[in-house]
Backbone as a ProteinNet text record, in pm:
[ID]
protein_1_A
[PRIMARY]
ILVAYRTLSDLALGEDDERRALDALGSLRELGERRRIPRMVVISLGEQIRIHAIGSRPETAMALLGQLESIVEQFERPELQPWQPYCRMKEAIARAYAAMAAFDDAKADLALQTAASHAESIHHGREIIVVKGLQAVLMHRRRLPAARAKLQEARDLASINGLERLIREVHPLTAEILGETEPAAQAA
[TERTIARY]
9184	9187.1	9046.5	8973.7	8838	8748.3	8757.5	8674.1	8706.8	8834	8874.1	8815.5	8826.5	8773.3	8621	8556.2	8409.5	8365.1	8440.1	8407.9	8421.9	8529.8	8546.7	8429.6	8390.1	8277.9	8148.7	8122.9	8000.8	7995.8	8109.7	8113.9	8082.1	8139	8112.5	7964.8	7906.2	7763.4	7678.4	7720.4	7649.3	7649.5	7748	7757.1	7704.1	7632.3	7575.8	7683	7799.4	7909.4	7938.7	7856.7	7872.4	8008	8053.3	8181.2	8293.8	8298.9	8403.8	8387	8262.4	8235.8	8283.9	8250.4	8292.5	8444	8505.6	8652.6	8717.7	8664.4	8719.7	8705.8	8589.8	8568.3	8654.2	8676.6	8767.5	8909.4	8950.1	9083.7	9094.8	8986.5	8986	9001.2	8931.4	8942.5	9086.2	9144.4	9282.4	9378.3	9360.9	9445.5	9429.6	9304.7	9279.5	9342.7	9335.1	9396.2	9548.5	9604.1	9749.7	9805.1	9734.8	9781.1	9731.5	9655.2	9596.6	9511	9420.3	9324.6	9185.7	9136.3	9009	8890.1	8896.4	8787.4	8768.7	8878.4	8868.4	8796.6	8826.6	8764.4	8614.4	8578.8	8437.7	8362.2	8418.8	8352.6	8339.8	8445.6	8441.8	8333.6	8333.3	8234.6	8092.2	8073.6	7941	7887.3	7972.7	7931	7906.2	7989.2	7967.1	7833.3	7802.6	7675.2	7559.8	7570.2	7465.8	7443.5	7550.3	7539.3	7474.1	7519.3	7462.1	7316.6	7285.7	7147.6	7054.7	7094.7	7012.9	7000.9	7103.7	7101.6	7027	6956.7	6877.3	6962.8	7077	7164.8	7180.1	7073.1	7075.3	7179.2	7206.1	7304.9	7444.4	7477.7	7608.3	7616.7	7508.7	7506.4	7524	7455.9	7466.8	7607.4	7668.3	7805.2	7902.1	7887.9	7973.4	7944.5	7818.7	7782.5	7855.1	7865.2	7940.8	8085.8	8146.5	8284.2	8292.1	8194.8	8192.4	8179.7	8093	8073.6	8202.8	8280.2	8405.8	8508	8505.5	8596.6	8555	8425	8376.2	8410.9	8420.9	8460.7	8597.8	8683.1	8817.2	8811.9	8701.7	8690.8	8667.4	8670.8	8669.8	8808.4	8910.7	9047.6	9059.8	9132	9140.5	9182	9278.2	9326.2	9223.7	9125.6	9024.5	8889.1	8876.8	8748	8692.8	8776.5	8716.9	8633.6	8666.1	8594.2	8478.5	8461.8	8361.6	8218.5	8171.5	8033.3	8009.9	8107.2	8095.9	8086.7	8173.6	8174.8	8052.5	8003.5	7878.7	7761.3	7764.3	7660.1	7664.7	7784.9	7799.7	7756.4	7789	7748.2	7595.7	7530.2	7384.4	7317.7	7370.2	7315.3	7333.2	7449.8	7474.3	7380	7357.4	7265	7123.8	7084.6	6952.1	6941.5	7042.8	7040.9	7029.8	7110.1	7106.9	6969.8	6912.7	6780.3	6673.4	6685.2	6588.6	6597.9	6718.4	6735.3	6670.9	6671.7	6611.1	6462.9	6409.1	6270.5	6238.3	6336.4	6316.1	6300.3	6179.4	6154.7	6173.2	6144.3	6161.6	6309	6397.9	6541.7	6590.1	6536.3	6576	6534.1	6412.3	6365.1	6456.1	6488	6573.9	6712.2	6767.4	6899.2	6894.7	6787	6775.8	6758.1	6690.2	6680.1	6818.7	6897.3	7033.9	7118.5	7108.9	7186.7	7148.2	7018.2	6972.7	7027.9	7027.6	7079.3	7227.4	7305.5	7449	7469.6	7397.7	7416.1	7383.3	7276.9	7239	7336.5	7387.4	7479.1	7612.7	7654.2	7781.2	7758.5	7631.9	7595.6	7646.1	7620.3	7665.4	7548.2	7536.6	7422.5	7398	7504.6	7488	7414.7	7458.2	7396.1	7256.4	7231.3	7094.9	7001	7046.1	6967.3	6947.5	7053.5	7043.7	6941.7	6949.8	6858	6713.7	6689	6553.3	6504.8	6593.3	6557.5	6522.7	6601	6572.4	6444.6	6420.9	6295.6	6176.5	6190.5	6083.1	6060.6	6168.3	6155.6	6080.6	6115.5	6043.2	5895.5	5868.5	5729.3	5654.8	5721.9	5662.4	5631.9	5724.8	5701.8	5581.8	5555.3	5438.5	5313.6	5329.7	5220.2	5168.1	5256.8	5219.1	5223.6	5117.9	5112.2	5217.2	5269.8	5368.6	5506.6	5523.3	5654	5702.4	5614.1	5653.6	5698	5626.5	5663.7	5799.5	5823.1	5951.2	6064.5	6041.9	6145.7	6163.3	6056.3	6067	6151.8	6135.8	6220.2	6366.6	6394.5	6532.5	6585.3	6500.4	6542.7	6569.6	6486.3	6508.5	6640.1	6666.6	6793.9	6912.1	6895.9	7002.5	7028.7	6923.1	6936.8	7006.6	6966.7	7029.2	7179.2	7217.1	7357.3	7433.8	7373	7440.8	7459.2	7369	7380	7260.6	7216.9	7097	7101.6	7216.8	7230.2	7208.7	7233.2	7229.2	7094.8	6985.5	6853	6837.6	6883	6874.4	6965.7	7076.5	7172	7128.8	7042.6	7001.9	6938.1	6844.5	6771	6693.4	6679.3	6605.1	6459.6	6398.5	6258.1	6235.5	6341.2	6320.9	6260	6301.6	6244.7	6096.2	6060.2	5919.5	5836.8	5889.5	5816.6	5789.8	5888.2	5874.7	5800.2	5757.4	5681.6	5765.4	5894.9	5985.6	6008.4	5951.2	5973	5863.5	5865.2	5772.5	5813.2	5721.1	5755.9	5871.3	5963.1	6076.6	6030.8	6081.8	6044.2	6134.5	6074.5	6142.9	6263.5	6263.5	6375.6	6378.3	6499.5	6517	6464.7
9113	9092.7	9063.8	8974.6	8940.7	9063.7	9143	9262.6	9359.9	9374.9	9468.1	9426.8	9300.6	9254.7	9261.6	9226.4	9235.9	9380.9	9470	9612.5	9663.4	9624	9662.7	9613.2	9490.1	9433	9507.1	9533.1	9602.8	9745	9813.7	9949.3	9946.9	9850	9837.9	9808.9	9719.7	9689.6	9812.5	9890.8	10014.2	10113	10100.7	10185.6	10112	10001.4	9919.2	9870.7	9837.3	9788.1	9642.8	9551.6	9408.6	9355.8	9400.8	9352.1	9379	9500.6	9534.8	9455.8	9434.8	9355.7	9212	9154.5	9016.6	9006.9	9111.3	9113.4	9110.6	9190	9192.4	9055.5	8993.7	8860.1	8755.3	8770.7	8679.8	8692.6	8815.2	8837.5	8774.7	8784.3	8720.3	8569.5	8513	8368.5	8330.4	8406.4	8378.7	8386.7	8486.7	8502.2	8381.4	8339.7	8223.1	8097.6	8080.3	7962.4	7969	8087.5	8104.1	8082.5	8131.7	8118.8	7991	7912.3	7788	7814.5	7911	7944.1	7920.6	7798.6	7767.4	7847.9	7898.4	7981.5	8106.4	8164.3	8280.2	8243	8124.7	8077.9	8057.2	8000.1	7977.3	8110.1	8208.2	8338.6	8403.4	8397.7	8454.8	8389.6	8257.8	8186.9	8212	8214.6	8240.6	8376.5	8476.9	8611	8616.9	8548.3	8545.1	8477.9	8372	8302.4	8396.3	8468.7	8564.3	8666.7	8723.1	8826	8769.4	8651.1	8591.1	8549.7	8499.3	8457.9	8578.5	8684.8	8805.8	8865.8	8847	8895.4	8802.8	8704.3	8608.3	8530.5	8481.1	8395.8	8261.4	8179.5	8055.1	7954.1	7945.2	7847.3	7882.4	8009	8051.7	8027.2	8060	8037.1	7889.3	7802.2	7657.9	7605.8	7656.3	7613.8	7652.6	7773.9	7817.5	7738.2	7701.3	7620.6	7486.3	7425.6	7300.2	7317.4	7428.9	7457.2	7477.2	7549.3	7574	7443.5	7355.8	7228.1	7147.5	7150	7074.2	7137	7267.6	7333.8	7302.1	7306.3	7283	7141.5	7047.2	6910.5	6907.1	7003.6	7008.6	7029.1	7081.1	7111.2	6986.9	6870.2	6743.5	6715.1	6778.3	6757.2	6811.9	6739.1	6778.5	6923.5	6973.3	7109.9	7216.1	7178.8	7273.9	7255.9	7150.6	7121.9	7234.6	7315.2	7425	7522.3	7533	7621.8	7552.2	7423	7347.2	7399	7422.1	7471.1	7604.6	7694.6	7823.6	7804.1	7721.5	7701	7622.6	7530.3	7459.5	7557.7	7652.3	7754.7	7840.5	7885.3	7966.4	7887.7	7759.8	7673.9	7663.4	7646.8	7633.7	7763.8	7876.7	8004.9	8019.3	7983.6	7990.2	7896.1	7779.1	7683	7741.7	7811.7	7874.8	7981.9	8064.5	8167.9	8104.3	8001.4	7936.3	7874.3	7810.8	7749.6	7856.6	7967.9	8076.2	8132.4	8144.2	8195.1	8102.2	7971.9	7871.8	7850	7929.1	7918.3	7778.3	7718.7	7589.6	7617.2	7656.6	7698	7586.5	7462.2	7350.2	7333.8	7339.4	7328.8	7449.1	7565.7	7686	7675.8	7629	7610.6	7516.3	7403.8	7305.2	7364.5	7434.7	7496.1	7600.8	7677.4	7779.6	7717.5	7603.9	7533.7	7489.1	7435.6	7393	7512.3	7620.5	7741	7797	7799.5	7851	7767.7	7636.8	7547.8	7575.6	7586.9	7616	7754.5	7855.6	7992.6	8003.9	7936.9	7942.5	7864.2	7752.1	7671.4	7741.6	7825.5	7897	8043.7	8078.8	8213.5	8320.9	8300.3	8394.5	8484.2	8595.9	8684.5	8737.1	8772.7	8827	8727.1	8602.3	8502.8	8462.8	8472.4	8449.5	8551.3	8674.8	8780.8	8753.1	8713.5	8681	8569.8	8464.7	8351.3	8396.8	8473.4	8522.4	8609.9	8691	8774.5	8692	8588.9	8501.9	8421.2	8379.5	8309.2	8401.2	8527.9	8624.7	8642.8	8645.2	8658	8538	8418.7	8299.3	8305.9	8349.3	8361.9	8463.9	8572.1	8677	8624.4	8548.2	8492.4	8397.7	8337.5	8248.4	8325	8456.6	8545.1	8514.6	8474.3	8448	8579.8	8611.4	8739.8	8754.3	8646.3	8652.8	8698.1	8715.2	8754.9	8886.6	8982.5	9114.7	9104.9	9028.7	9013.7	8944.3	8844.1	8772.6	8868.4	8948.7	9042.7	9154.6	9195	9298.2	9247.6	9120.1	9061.8	9066.7	9028.7	9033.6	9176.9	9272.1	9412.8	9462.2	9422.9	9461.7	9404.4	9278.1	9217.1	9288.1	9323.5	9395.2	9529.9	9598.6	9728.7	9716.1	9616.9	9593.3	9569	9500.5	9464	9563.5	9677.3	9777.7	9735.7	9652.1	9599.5	9642	9766.7	9813.8	9790	9811.3	9792.9	9648.7	9556.1	9414.4	9373.4	9422.7	9382.8	9415.7	9532.6	9569.3	9483.1	9436.2	9356.7	9211.2	9163.7	9023.1	8986.9	9070.4	9040.3	9165.1	9186.9	9304.8	9308.6	9193.7	9191.8	9238.5	9253.5	9296.6	9436	9524.9	9660.4	9655.1	9570.8	9556.6	9503.9	9405.9	9348.3	9453.7	9538.9	9642.2	9765	9759.5	9870	9991.9	9971.6	10083.9	10113.3	10033.3	10054.1	9985.3	10007	9939.5	9792.8	9704.2	9563.1	9543.6	9456.2	9423.5	9329.9	9353.2	9269.6	9147.6	9030.8	8902.8	8885.2	8938.2	8915.9	8770.4	8715.5	8574	8540.8
9389.4	9245.2	9193.7	9262.4	9218.8	9217.9	9322.7	9333.3	9220.4	9189.4	9083.6	8948.1	8914.5	8785.7	8781.4	8891.2	8895	8887	8950	8943.1	8800.4	8732.4	8591.8	8507.2	8530.3	8457.5	8488.6	8616.2	8657.8	8601.3	8602	8545.5	8396.5	8326.4	8182.2	8158	8237.6	8221.6	8251.5	8349.4	8382.3	8266.8	8179.4	8059.8	7936.7	7959.5	7850.8	7753	7806.5	7722.9	7760.7	7709	7740.6	7695.8	7580.2	7527.6	7626.9	7680	7775.8	7905.6	7947.2	8068.5	8049.1	7934.2	7906.8	7889	7833.5	7822.4	7960.1	8053.5	8190.1	8255	8236.6	8295	8226	8096.6	8025.1	8077.3	8107.5	8164.2	8302.8	8381.4	8512.9	8497.9	8401.5	8378.3	8340	8248.4	8206.2	8323.9	8409	8526.8	8619.3	8641.6	8725.9	8670.2	8538.9	8475.8	8485.6	8458.3	8461.1	8601.7	8703.9	8842	8909.4	8834.8	8887.3	9011.4	8995.9	9101.1	9041.6	9050.6	8984.8	9036.3	9158.6	9211.3	9125.7	9077.3	8988.1	8858.5	8808.5	8684.6	8707.2	8821.1	8854.4	8859.4	8925.3	8936.8	8799.8	8720.5	8586.4	8500.8	8496.8	8415.2	8465	8595.9	8650.9	8608.7	8611.8	8570.1	8419.5	8342	8197.1	8164.5	8235	8214.6	8247.5	8357	8395.4	8284.5	8232.2	8128	8002.1	7960.7	7839.2	7861.2	7978.1	8007	8006.6	8072.6	8075.5	7935.1	7854.7	7716.9	7622	7675.6	7596.1	7496.2	7544	7463.4	7534.8	7533.8	7611.8	7565.1	7435.7	7388.6	7438.8	7436.2	7487	7637.2	7708.2	7853	7884.6	7809.5	7834.2	7802.1	7696.5	7662.4	7774.3	7825	7935.3	8062.5	8082.3	8199.1	8195.3	8078.3	8066.2	8108.7	8071.1	8112.2	8263.4	8316.5	8461.2	8539.2	8494.1	8563.5	8568.9	8460.7	8461.8	8556.9	8571.1	8665.6	8809.4	8837.2	8973.8	9020.1	8928.4	8965.8	9032.5	9000.2	9059.8	9210.9	9260	9402.6	9487.6	9424.3	9497.1	9555.6	9496	9545	9687.3	9773.3	9915.5	9938.8	9862.2	9885.6	9844.4	9764	9719.1	9788.7	9868.9	9931.6	10019.1	10084.6	10162	10076	9948.1	9858	9786.2	9807.4	9733.3	9753.7	9875.8	9890.2	9818	9827.2	9759.5	9607.8	9553.7	9408.5	9361.7	9441.4	9407.4	9407.1	9499.5	9504.2	9377.2	9339.2	9218.3	9094.4	9092.5	8981	8974	9087.2	9089.4	9044.4	9084.9	9041	8889.7	8839.9	8695.6	8620.8	8676.2	8614.4	8609.2	8714.5	8717.6	8609.2	8596.7	8492.1	8353	8328.4	8196.7	8170.7	8269.9	8254.5	8232.1	8302.6	8283.2	8141.8	8089.8	7953.3	7851.6	7882.3	7793.7	7826.9	7920.8	7966.4	8018.9	8086	8151.3	8301	8337.9	8475.6	8576.8	8537.7	8631.1	8668.2	8568.8	8597.8	8676.8	8644.3	8717.5	8864.5	8888.7	9026.8	9104.8	9044.2	9109.6	9139.3	9042.8	9062.8	9174	9180.7	9285.2	9423.5	9430.6	9559.5	9605.8	9512.9	9545.4	9587.6	9511.3	9542.4	9679.1	9708	9837.8	9952	9935.4	10039	10065.9	9957.9	9974.6	10035.6	9985.2	10033.4	10181.9	10223.3	10364.5	10452	10401.5	10483	10506	10410.5	10428.6	10465.8	10491.4	10536	10439.8	10311.9	10209.4	10169.7	10239.6	10226.2	10086.3	10014.4	9880	9790.7	9793.8	9707	9755.6	9885.2	9935.2	9870.4	9862.3	9800.1	9651.1	9582.9	9439.8	9417.4	9498.3	9482.8	9503.8	9608.2	9633	9516.8	9463.7	9349.4	9227.3	9199.8	9084.9	9106.8	9230.4	9259.5	9232.4	9269.2	9243.4	9093.6	9016.4	8870.5	8813.2	8858.3	8811.4	8849.8	8970.3	9014.7	8928.1	8896.3	8813.2	8672	8617.6	8483.6	8483.3	8597.5	8609.8	8653.4	8668.4	8708.6	8848.9	8937.3	9076.3	9155	9225.4	9296.4	9407.4	9457	9565.5	9517	9387.8	9333.2	9392.7	9401.1	9453.8	9599.2	9681.2	9822.3	9834.5	9751.9	9753.7	9717.6	9613.7	9571.6	9674.6	9737.2	9841.7	9957.5	9991.9	10097.4	10055.7	9930.6	9880.3	9883.3	9843.5	9843.4	9985.1	10079.2	10218	10271.2	10240.5	10282	10216.2	10090.2	10020.4	10087.4	10122.6	10187.7	10323.1	10401.2	10532.1	10518	10409.2	10387.9	10300.7	10269.7	10187.9	10042.4	9993.8	9856.7	9771.3	9784.5	9716.1	9565.2	9502.8	9357.4	9313.3	9402.3	9366.9	9308.2	9359.3	9311	9162.7	9121	8979.3	8893.4	8949.7	8873.5	8858.2	8946.2	8944.3	8811.3	8767.1	8643.7	8601.4	8471	8424.5	8471.4	8494.2	8535	8678.7	8757.2	8895.4	8901.4	8812.3	8810.5	8776.3	8682.3	8645	8762.2	8831.3	8945.4	9051.5	9074.1	9176	9124.3	8997.6	8940.3	8910.6	8884.7	8861.7	8714.4	8624.4	8481.7	8402.7	8273.9	8184.3	8171.8	8135.6	8119.6	8022.2	8060	7973.7	7862.4	7744.8	7630.9	7624.9	7634.1	7615.2	7706.9	7826.8	7919.1	7959.1	7965.4	7996.6	8133.6
[MASK]
++++++++++++++++++++++++++++++++++++++++++++++++++++++++++++++++++++++++++++++++++++++++++++++++++++++++++++++++++++++++++++++++++++++++++++++++++++++++++++++++++++++++++++++++++++++++++++

């Protein structure tokens, strides 16, 4: 179910249809709430935050982050604790996106450190790649020359894991860092 909704969202984004992507993620959230599966809600909100952050809508991203944080608190319950590290990781990535949209690089750095720790502890390769990609974007915004090497490492890991598209989805500035496009205007 999660893959189907994320695929619908990704296809819509590939066609530059944010509304349809957000509708699919909203439906995933509703399904998670109706079935009492908070992990679905966490994934939905995390993706919505990513879309709004990349779209330079920091207030919307921050409002959704507040909702996500309250859902993640539920993972303190014993029956949900096995999913807690995963959901804390998703929360930290969402926090990084929201902070990046607000140009709060210090908060974004801290959130990415937290996300990296969770991703590595649960061996979640996809999110390790996302974190490295976002770290490269932050480095690029600070004009640090190591940004390209950091992103190249993320791209190599993505390629090894069959996730080549993931690098482009992480953030619009990834293409610029790799020299694949003109500089993005005001990307979060």
